[in-house]
Amino acid sequence: MSDTAEKVKKIVVEHLGVEEAKVTDTASFIDDLGADSLDTVELVMAFEEAFGVEIPDDAAEKITTVKDAIDYIEAQKAA
Amino acid sequence: MFDSLTTPRRVVVTGMGIASPLGVGVAHVWQRMLAGESGIGPIRLFDAKDLPAQIAGEVPTGPKAEGKLDFAEWIPVKDQKKMDRFIMLAMVAATEAVEDSGWTPESEEDRARTGVMIGSGIGGLPAISENAQLVASGKARRLSPFFIPSALINLASGHVSIKYGFKGPNHAVVTACATGVHALGDAARLIALGDAEVMVAGGTEAAICDIGMAGFCAARALSTGFNDRPTEGSRPWDAGRDGFVMGEGAGVLVLEEYEHAKKRGAKIYAEVLGYGMSGDAYHITAPAEGHDGAYRAMKAALKDAGVTPEQIQYVNAHGTSTPLGDDLELEAVERMFGDAGKQLAMSSTKSAIGHLLGAAGAVEGIFSVLALRDQVAPPTLNLHEPSRQSIIDRVALEAQPRKIEVALSNSFGFGGTNASILFRKAP
C-alpha cells in the first residue's frame, strides 16, 4: 500500500469511526461506511489539511470511494 | 382549540439526569450537595489569566464510575464533532434520565407520543468563538460542515430525539437564565394539553469559554473578588457577595402523564403541580423594583396549582449571588408568603455549583424534587452574614431535615423573564 493510501485510510477510520478492515479501496463512503453528505464534506477537508492539497467542490463531488480519494490526491501530488 | 383544558391531565417526574460542577449522576451530585461540598474552582477549560473573573464551576473530568465526566463513555467519537459542548452535556444528562425512567418506547405510536424539550441560554458559544477566529484569520474554507448544527440550541433536543427515536414534539426553550424552568413548565403543559404522553425536558449550558466569560465580565455580572478562594465566590444573600460564578452542566427530567406512568409501573419522584410566568417590561439585565416580576411569576404558579403559601415548605431560589438580585428576590418571596414565610426553608444551590444559566432551572428542579423525596433542604454555602435580615430561613451552611410537601423553584432571566414551578411529593 502506498503512503498516500495508508494515510487516506487512517483518516477515514478516524473520521467515520469505522473498523480498518472495512476501509477497502472500493468502499463507498456513503453506501459502505455509513457517512452522510456532511461527513463527506468534512472528510474531504481532512484530506486537504493532511496532504496540503486543494480539492475544489466539483472534484470533491466525484470522490465517493476510498480509491477515488487516493487517486485524486496522488494525481495532485504528481502534478 | 384547547378542549383538553376541561379535562386536565396530571404530570409526574419519572426520570432524572444531571451533569454539573459537583459531578455526573443524580445520586452522586445530591450526596455531595447535601454534604456541603463545592464544585467551584479555577477555570481550566481555557486560559482566563487576562480576565477579572478566573473561577467557574466546570463539570469534573474523569471516569463515570467516579461520578466524573469522560465524553467517550457516553457519545461515539464520530458524533462528538457534530456537537458543541452544551449538546454533549445534554446527551449525558438525557441518557441518565431516560435510563432512570425505564421508558424506551419501541412502537411507532409510543415514539410519536414522546417528545423532547431541552433548552439552552446561549448554545454553542465555544464553537462560535473558534470558528469566528478561523474566518478572521482568512480560513473561511476550513470551517467544519458541522459548525452550524453543533452550535444551534435546538440541536440538543434534536440529538436526543435521534438517539432514542422520540418522534413527538421537538422543541427548545431560549429564555436566558429562566430557560430550565420554562422548559419544564412548557413541557408539562404539552403533556397536560395532550400533545404528548412523555416529554424529556430540561436545560443545558456550556459557556465557560473566552467570549462567554469576557462577555459576562463586560456586563459586570461575575464575581471577581474570590479568584484566590474559588469555593467562596458564590455566596447568595451574604453581605460579601460580588457577582455570580459561572457554571456549566445540564439537567434533564422525564415528565410523564400520571396514568401513563402508573400503568407501566414507573417509579414516580414527584408531581409537577403548577407553573407560572411573567415579564418585567423594565430593563435588559436588572430586575424591577421589589422584583415584582418574580412575585407575579410565583403568584401565577400558586394559582395554577391551586395552593396557598402555607402549603409550601421549600423554595429553591434563583439566588445568583449578585448584589442587586438576591435581596430583591427575597423581598418578593417575603411579599408572596407573608407570615407563612416563618415556616419556609429557602436555599440557593448556586452557592455550590455556580450559575448554570440555561441549565440552572432544570438542575434546580431536580434538587427541588430530591428535597421532596428525601425531606431535606439543601444548604446555602458561604452565607455567613446576610445583607438583609428576614423571617425566612435561608439554610445557611448546612442542609436541614425538613417536612416538605410542596417545593417551589424560581428562575429569572436577562430581558426581564421570570418563571416559577411547583412540585409536590409523589402522589
Coordinates of N, CA and C in Angstrom, one line a residue, chain B residues 232-410:
Chain B
E232 N -15.5 30.1 47.7 CA -16.2 31.1 48.5 C -16.8 32.1 47.6
G233 N -16.6 32.0 46.3 CA -17.1 33.0 45.3 C -18.6 33.2 45.2
S234 N -19.3 32.0 45.2 CA -20.8 32.0 45.1 C -21.4 32.1 46.5
R235 N -21.9 33.2 46.9 CA -22.4 33.4 48.3 C -23.7 34.2 48.4
P236 N -24.8 33.5 47.9 CA -26.1 34.2 47.8 C -26.5 34.8 49.2
W237 N -27.0 36.0 49.1 CA -27.5 36.7 50.3 C -26.4 37.2 51.2
D238 N -25.2 36.7 51.1 CA -24.2 37.1 52.0 C -23.7 38.5 51.7
A239 N -23.4 39.3 52.7 CA -23.0 40.7 52.6 C -21.8 40.8 51.7
G240 N -20.9 39.8 51.7 CA -19.7 39.9 50.9 C -19.8 39.5 49.4
R241 N -21.0 39.2 48.9 CA -21.1 38.7 47.6 C -20.8 39.8 46.6
D242 N -20.3 39.4 45.4 CA -19.9 40.5 44.4 C -20.2 40.0 43.0
G243 N -21.1 39.1 42.8 CA -21.5 38.7 41.5 C -21.6 37.2 41.4
F244 N -22.2 36.7 40.2 CA -22.4 35.3 40.2 C -21.1 34.6 39.7
V245 N -21.0 33.3 40.0 CA -19.9 32.5 39.5 C -20.5 31.6 38.3
M246 N -19.8 31.7 37.2 CA -20.3 30.9 36.0 C -20.2 29.4 36.3
G247 N -21.2 28.7 35.9 CA -21.2 27.2 36.0 C -21.6 26.7 34.6
E248 N -21.4 25.4 34.5 CA -21.8 24.7 33.3 C -22.5 23.3 33.7
G249 N -23.2 22.8 32.8 CA -23.8 21.5 33.0 C -25.2 21.3 32.3
A250 N -25.9 20.3 32.7 CA -27.2 20.0 32.1 C -28.0 19.3 33.1
G251 N -29.3 19.6 33.1 CA -30.3 18.8 33.9 C -31.4 18.4 33.0
V252 N -31.8 17.1 33.1 CA -32.9 16.6 32.2 C -33.8 15.8 33.1
L253 N -35.1 16.0 32.9 CA -36.1 15.3 33.6 C -37.1 14.6 32.6
V254 N -37.5 13.4 33.0 CA -38.5 12.8 32.2 C -39.9 13.1 32.8
L255 N -40.7 13.8 32.1 CA -42.0 14.2 32.6 C -43.0 13.3 31.9
E256 N -44.0 12.9 32.7 CA -44.9 11.8 32.1 C -46.3 12.0 32.6
E257 N -47.3 11.7 31.8 CA -48.7 11.8 32.2 C -48.9 10.7 33.3
Y258 N -49.6 11.1 34.4 CA -49.7 10.3 35.6 C -50.2 8.9 35.3
E259 N -51.3 8.8 34.6 CA -51.9 7.5 34.4 C -51.0 6.6 33.5
H260 N -50.3 7.2 32.6 CA -49.4 6.5 31.7 C -48.2 6.0 32.6
A261 N -47.8 6.8 33.5 CA -46.7 6.3 34.4 C -47.1 5.2 35.3
K262 N -48.4 5.4 35.8 CA -48.9 4.3 36.8 C -49.1 3.0 36.0
K263 N -49.6 3.1 34.8 CA -49.9 1.9 34.0 C -48.7 1.1 33.7
R264 N -47.6 1.7 33.5 CA -46.4 0.9 33.2 C -45.5 0.7 34.5
G265 N -46.1 1.1 35.6 CA -45.4 0.8 36.9 C -44.1 1.6 37.1
A266 N -44.1 2.8 36.5 CA -42.9 3.6 36.6 C -42.7 4.1 38.1
K267 N -41.4 4.3 38.4 CA -41.1 5.0 39.7 C -41.5 6.4 39.5
I268 N -42.2 7.0 40.5 CA -42.7 8.4 40.4 C -42.0 9.2 41.5
Y269 N -41.2 10.2 41.1 CA -40.5 11.0 42.0 C -41.4 12.1 42.7
A270 N -42.1 12.8 41.8 CA -42.9 13.9 42.3 C -43.9 14.3 41.2
E271 N -44.8 15.2 41.6 CA -45.8 15.7 40.6 C -45.5 17.1 40.3
V272 N -45.6 17.5 39.0 CA -45.5 18.9 38.6 C -46.8 19.5 38.9
L273 N -46.9 20.4 39.9 CA -48.1 20.9 40.4 C -48.6 22.2 39.8
G274 N -47.7 23.0 39.5 CA -48.1 24.3 38.9 C -46.9 25.1 38.3
Y275 N -47.3 26.0 37.5 CA -46.2 26.7 36.7 C -46.7 28.1 36.4
G276 N -45.9 29.1 36.6 CA -46.2 30.5 36.4 C -45.1 31.3 35.7
M277 N -45.5 32.3 34.9 CA -44.6 33.1 34.2 C -44.9 34.6 34.2
S278 N -43.9 35.4 34.0 CA -44.2 36.8 33.9 C -43.0 37.5 33.2
G279 N -43.3 38.8 32.8 CA -42.3 39.6 32.2 C -42.1 40.9 33.0
D280 N -40.9 41.4 33.1 CA -40.7 42.7 33.9 C -41.1 43.9 33.1
A281 N -40.8 43.9 31.8 CA -41.0 45.1 30.9 C -40.3 46.3 31.6
Y282 N -39.0 46.1 31.9 CA -38.3 47.1 32.7 C -36.9 47.3 32.2
H283 N -36.0 46.3 32.2 CA -34.6 46.6 31.9 C -34.0 45.3 31.3
I284 N -32.9 45.4 30.5 CA -32.4 44.2 29.8 C -31.7 43.3 30.8
T285 N -31.1 43.8 31.9 CA -30.4 42.9 32.8 C -30.8 43.1 34.2
A286 N -31.3 44.2 34.7 CA -31.7 44.4 36.1 C -33.1 44.1 36.4
P287 N -33.3 43.4 37.5 CA -34.7 43.2 37.9 C -35.4 44.5 38.3
A288 N -36.8 44.5 38.2 CA -37.5 45.7 38.5 C -37.6 45.9 40.0
E289 N -38.0 47.1 40.4 CA -38.2 47.4 41.8 C -39.0 46.4 42.6
G290 N -38.5 45.9 43.7 CA -39.2 45.0 44.5 C -39.4 43.6 43.8
H291 N -38.7 43.4 42.7 CA -38.8 42.2 41.9 C -40.2 41.8 41.7
D292 N -41.0 42.7 41.2 CA -42.4 42.5 41.0 C -42.7 41.3 40.0
G293 N -41.8 41.2 39.1 CA -42.0 40.1 38.1 C -41.8 38.8 38.8
A294 N -40.9 38.7 39.7 CA -40.7 37.4 40.4 C -42.0 37.1 41.2
Y295 N -42.5 38.1 41.9 CA -43.7 38.0 42.7 C -44.8 37.5 41.8
R296 N -45.0 38.1 40.6 CA -46.1 37.7 39.8 C -46.0 36.3 39.2
A297 N -44.7 35.9 38.9 CA -44.5 34.5 38.4 C -44.8 33.5 39.5
M298 N -44.4 33.8 40.7 CA -44.7 32.9 41.8 C -46.2 32.8 42.1
K299 N -46.9 34.0 42.0 CA -48.3 34.1 42.3 C -49.1 33.3 41.2
A300 N -48.6 33.4 40.0 CA -49.2 32.6 38.9 C -49.1 31.1 39.0
A301 N -47.9 30.7 39.5 CA -47.7 29.3 39.7 C -48.6 28.7 40.9
L302 N -48.7 29.5 41.9 CA -49.6 29.1 43.0 C -51.0 29.0 42.6
K303 N -51.4 30.0 41.8 CA -52.8 30.0 41.3 C -53.0 28.7 40.4
D304 N -52.0 28.5 39.5 CA -52.1 27.3 38.6 C -52.3 26.0 39.4
A305 N -51.5 26.0 40.5 CA -51.5 24.7 41.3 C -52.7 24.7 42.2
G306 N -53.3 25.8 42.5 CA -54.4 25.9 43.5 C -53.9 25.6 44.9
V307 N -52.7 26.1 45.2 CA -52.2 26.0 46.6 C -52.0 27.4 47.2
T308 N -52.0 27.5 48.5 CA -51.7 28.7 49.2 C -50.3 28.7 49.7
P309 N -49.7 29.8 50.1 CA -48.3 29.9 50.6 C -48.1 28.9 51.8
E310 N -49.1 28.8 52.6 CA -49.0 27.9 53.8 C -48.7 26.4 53.4
Q311 N -49.0 26.0 52.2 CA -48.8 24.6 51.8 C -47.4 24.4 51.2
I312 N -46.6 25.4 51.2 CA -45.3 25.3 50.6 C -44.2 25.4 51.7
Q313 N -43.3 24.5 51.7 CA -42.3 24.4 52.8 C -40.8 24.7 52.3
Y314 N -40.6 24.6 51.0 CA -39.2 24.8 50.5 C -39.2 25.6 49.2
V315 N -38.3 26.6 49.1 CA -38.1 27.3 47.9 C -36.7 27.2 47.5
N316 N -36.4 26.7 46.2 CA -35.1 26.8 45.6 C -35.0 28.1 44.9
A317 N -34.3 29.0 45.5 CA -34.3 30.4 44.9 C -33.4 30.5 43.7
H318 N -33.7 31.6 42.9 CA -32.8 31.9 41.8 C -31.5 32.2 42.4
G319 N -31.5 33.1 43.4 CA -30.3 33.4 44.2 C -28.9 33.3 43.6
T320 N -28.6 34.2 42.7 CA -27.3 34.0 41.9 C -26.1 34.5 42.6
S321 N -26.2 35.3 43.7 CA -25.1 35.9 44.3 C -24.7 37.2 43.8
T322 N -25.6 37.9 43.1 CA -25.4 39.2 42.6 C -25.9 40.2 43.7
P323 N -25.2 41.4 43.8 CA -25.5 42.3 44.8 C -27.0 42.7 44.8
L324 N -27.5 43.0 43.6 CA -28.9 43.5 43.5 C -30.0 42.4 43.6
G325 N -29.8 41.4 42.8 CA -30.8 40.4 42.6 C -31.3 39.6 43.8
D326 N -30.3 39.2 44.6 CA -30.6 38.3 45.8 C -31.6 38.9 46.7
D327 N -31.4 40.1 47.1 CA -32.3 40.7 48.1 C -33.6 41.1 47.5
L328 N -33.6 41.4 46.2 CA -34.9 41.7 45.6 C -35.8 40.5 45.5
E329 N -35.1 39.3 45.2 CA -35.9 38.1 45.2 C -36.5 37.8 46.6
L330 N -35.6 37.9 47.6 CA -36.0 37.7 48.9 C -37.2 38.6 49.3
E331 N -37.1 39.8 48.9 CA -38.3 40.7 49.1 C -39.6 40.2 48.5
A332 N -39.4 39.7 47.3 CA -40.6 39.2 46.5 C -41.2 38.0 47.2
V333 N -40.3 37.1 47.7 CA -40.7 35.9 48.4 C -41.4 36.3 49.7
E334 N -40.8 37.2 50.4 CA -41.5 37.7 51.7 C -42.9 38.2 51.4
R335 N -43.0 39.0 50.3 CA -44.3 39.5 49.9 C -45.3 38.4 49.6
M336 N -44.8 37.4 48.9 CA -45.6 36.3 48.5 C -46.1 35.5 49.7
F337 N -45.2 35.2 50.6 CA -45.5 34.3 51.7 C -46.0 34.9 52.9
G338 N -45.8 36.2 53.1 CA -46.3 36.9 54.3 C -45.8 36.1 55.6
D339 N -46.7 35.9 56.5 CA -46.4 35.2 57.8 C -46.0 33.7 57.5
A340 N -46.5 33.1 56.4 CA -46.1 31.7 56.1 C -44.6 31.6 55.8
G341 N -43.9 32.7 55.7 CA -42.5 32.7 55.4 C -41.8 32.1 56.6
K342 N -42.4 32.2 57.8 CA -41.7 31.7 59.0 C -41.4 30.2 59.0
Q343 N -42.3 29.5 58.3 CA -42.1 28.0 58.3 C -41.4 27.6 57.0
L344 N -40.8 28.6 56.3 CA -40.2 28.3 55.0 C -38.7 28.1 55.1
A345 N -38.2 27.1 54.3 CA -36.8 27.0 54.1 C -36.5 27.4 52.7
M346 N -35.6 28.3 52.5 CA -35.3 28.8 51.1 C -33.8 28.7 50.9
S347 N -33.3 28.0 49.9 CA -31.8 28.0 49.8 C -31.5 28.2 48.3
S348 N -30.2 28.6 48.1 CA -29.7 28.7 46.7 C -28.6 27.7 46.5
T349 N -28.9 26.7 45.7 CA -27.9 25.7 45.4 C -26.8 26.2 44.5
K350 N -27.0 27.4 44.0 CA -26.0 28.0 43.1 C -24.7 28.3 44.0
S351 N -24.9 28.3 45.3 CA -23.8 28.5 46.2 C -22.7 27.4 46.1
A352 N -23.2 26.2 45.6 CA -22.3 25.1 45.5 C -21.8 24.8 44.0
I353 N -22.6 25.2 43.1 CA -22.3 24.9 41.7 C -22.2 26.1 40.8
G354 N -22.5 27.3 41.3 CA -22.5 28.5 40.4 C -23.8 28.6 39.7
H355 N -23.7 29.5 38.7 CA -24.9 29.7 37.9 C -24.8 29.0 36.6
L356 N -25.7 28.0 36.4 CA -25.6 27.2 35.1 C -26.5 27.8 34.0
L357 N -26.8 29.1 34.1 CA -27.6 29.9 33.1 C -28.8 29.1 32.6
G358 N -28.8 28.7 31.4 CA -30.0 28.0 30.8 C -30.2 26.6 31.4
A359 N -29.2 26.1 32.1 CA -29.4 24.7 32.7 C -29.9 24.9 34.2
A360 N -29.7 26.1 34.7 CA -30.0 26.3 36.2 C -31.3 25.8 36.6
G361 N -32.4 26.3 35.9 CA -33.7 25.9 36.3 C -34.0 24.4 36.3
A362 N -33.3 23.7 35.4 CA -33.5 22.3 35.3 C -32.8 21.5 36.4
V363 N -31.5 21.9 36.6 CA -30.8 21.2 37.7 C -31.5 21.5 39.1
E364 N -31.9 22.8 39.2 CA -32.6 23.2 40.5 C -33.9 22.5 40.6
G365 N -34.6 22.2 39.5 CA -35.8 21.4 39.5 C -35.5 20.1 40.1
I366 N -34.4 19.5 39.6 CA -34.0 18.2 40.2 C -33.8 18.2 41.7
F367 N -33.0 19.3 42.1 CA -32.8 19.4 43.5 C -34.1 19.6 44.3
S368 N -35.0 20.3 43.7 CA -36.3 20.5 44.4 C -37.0 19.2 44.6
V369 N -37.0 18.4 43.5 CA -37.7 17.1 43.6 C -37.0 16.2 44.6
L370 N -35.6 16.3 44.7 CA -34.9 15.4 45.7 C -35.1 15.9 47.1
A371 N -35.3 17.2 47.2 CA -35.7 17.8 48.6 C -37.0 17.2 49.0
L372 N -37.9 17.1 48.1 CA -39.2 16.5 48.5 C -39.1 15.0 48.8
R373 N -38.3 14.3 48.0 CA -38.1 12.9 48.2 C -37.5 12.5 49.5
D374 N -36.4 13.3 49.8 CA -35.6 13.0 51.0 C -35.9 13.8 52.2
Q375 N -36.9 14.7 52.0 CA -37.3 15.6 53.1 C -36.2 16.3 53.8
V376 N -35.4 17.0 52.9 CA -34.3 17.8 53.4 C -34.1 19.0 52.5
A377 N -33.7 20.1 53.1 CA -33.4 21.3 52.4 C -31.9 21.4 52.2
P378 N -31.5 21.5 50.9 CA -30.0 21.6 50.7 C -29.5 23.0 51.1
P379 N -28.2 23.1 51.5 CA -27.7 24.3 52.1 C -27.4 25.4 51.1
T380 N -27.3 26.6 51.7 CA -26.8 27.8 51.0 C -25.4 28.0 51.6
L381 N -24.4 27.6 50.8 CA -23.0 27.7 51.3 C -22.6 29.2 51.4
N382 N -21.6 29.4 52.2 CA -20.9 30.8 52.3 C -21.9 31.9 52.8
L383 N -23.0 31.5 53.3 CA -23.9 32.5 53.9 C -23.6 32.7 55.3
H384 N -22.7 33.7 55.6 CA -22.2 33.9 57.0 C -22.9 35.1 57.6
E385 N -23.1 36.1 56.7 CA -23.6 37.4 57.3 C -24.6 37.9 56.2
P386 N -25.9 37.7 56.4 CA -26.9 38.1 55.4 C -26.9 39.6 55.3
S387 N -27.0 40.1 54.1 CA -27.1 41.6 53.9 C -28.5 42.1 54.2
R388 N -29.4 41.2 54.3 CA -30.8 41.6 54.7 C -31.4 40.6 55.6
Q389 N -31.9 41.0 56.7 CA -32.5 40.1 57.7 C -33.8 39.7 57.2
S390 N -34.3 38.5 57.6 CA -35.6 38.0 57.1 C -36.1 37.0 58.0
I391 N -37.4 36.8 58.0 CA -38.0 35.7 58.8 C -37.8 34.4 58.1
I392 N -37.4 34.4 56.8 CA -37.3 33.2 56.1 C -35.9 32.6 56.3
D393 N -35.9 31.3 56.7 CA -34.7 30.6 57.0 C -34.0 30.2 55.6
R394 N -32.8 30.7 55.4 CA -32.1 30.5 54.2 C -31.1 29.3 54.2
V395 N -31.2 28.5 55.2 CA -30.5 27.2 55.2 C -29.0 27.4 55.1
A396 N -28.5 28.4 55.9 CA -27.1 28.7 55.8 C -26.2 27.6 56.2
L397 N -25.2 27.3 55.3 CA -24.0 26.4 55.5 C -24.3 24.9 55.6
E398 N -25.4 24.5 56.2 CA -25.7 23.1 56.4 C -27.1 22.7 56.0
A399 N -27.2 21.5 55.4 CA -28.5 21.0 55.0 C -29.4 20.8 56.2
Q400 N -30.7 21.0 56.0 CA -31.6 20.8 57.2 C -32.7 19.8 56.9
P401 N -32.9 18.8 57.7 CA -34.0 17.9 57.6 C -35.3 18.7 57.7
R402 N -36.3 18.6 56.8 CA -37.5 19.4 56.8 C -38.7 18.5 56.4
K403 N -39.8 18.9 56.9 CA -41.0 18.2 56.3 C -41.5 19.0 55.1
I404 N -41.4 18.5 54.0 CA -41.7 19.2 52.7 C -42.7 18.5 51.9
E405 N -43.9 19.2 51.7 CA -45.0 18.6 50.9 C -44.9 19.2 49.5
V406 N -44.7 20.5 49.4 CA -44.6 21.2 48.2 C -43.4 22.1 48.1
A407 N -42.7 22.0 47.0 CA -41.5 22.8 46.8 C -41.7 23.8 45.6
L408 N -41.1 25.0 45.7 CA -41.2 26.0 44.6 C -39.8 26.2 44.1
S409 N -39.6 26.4 42.8 CA -38.3 26.7 42.2 C -38.4 27.9 41.3
N410 N -37.6 28.9 41.5 CA -37.6 30.2 40.7 C -36.4 30.3 39.8

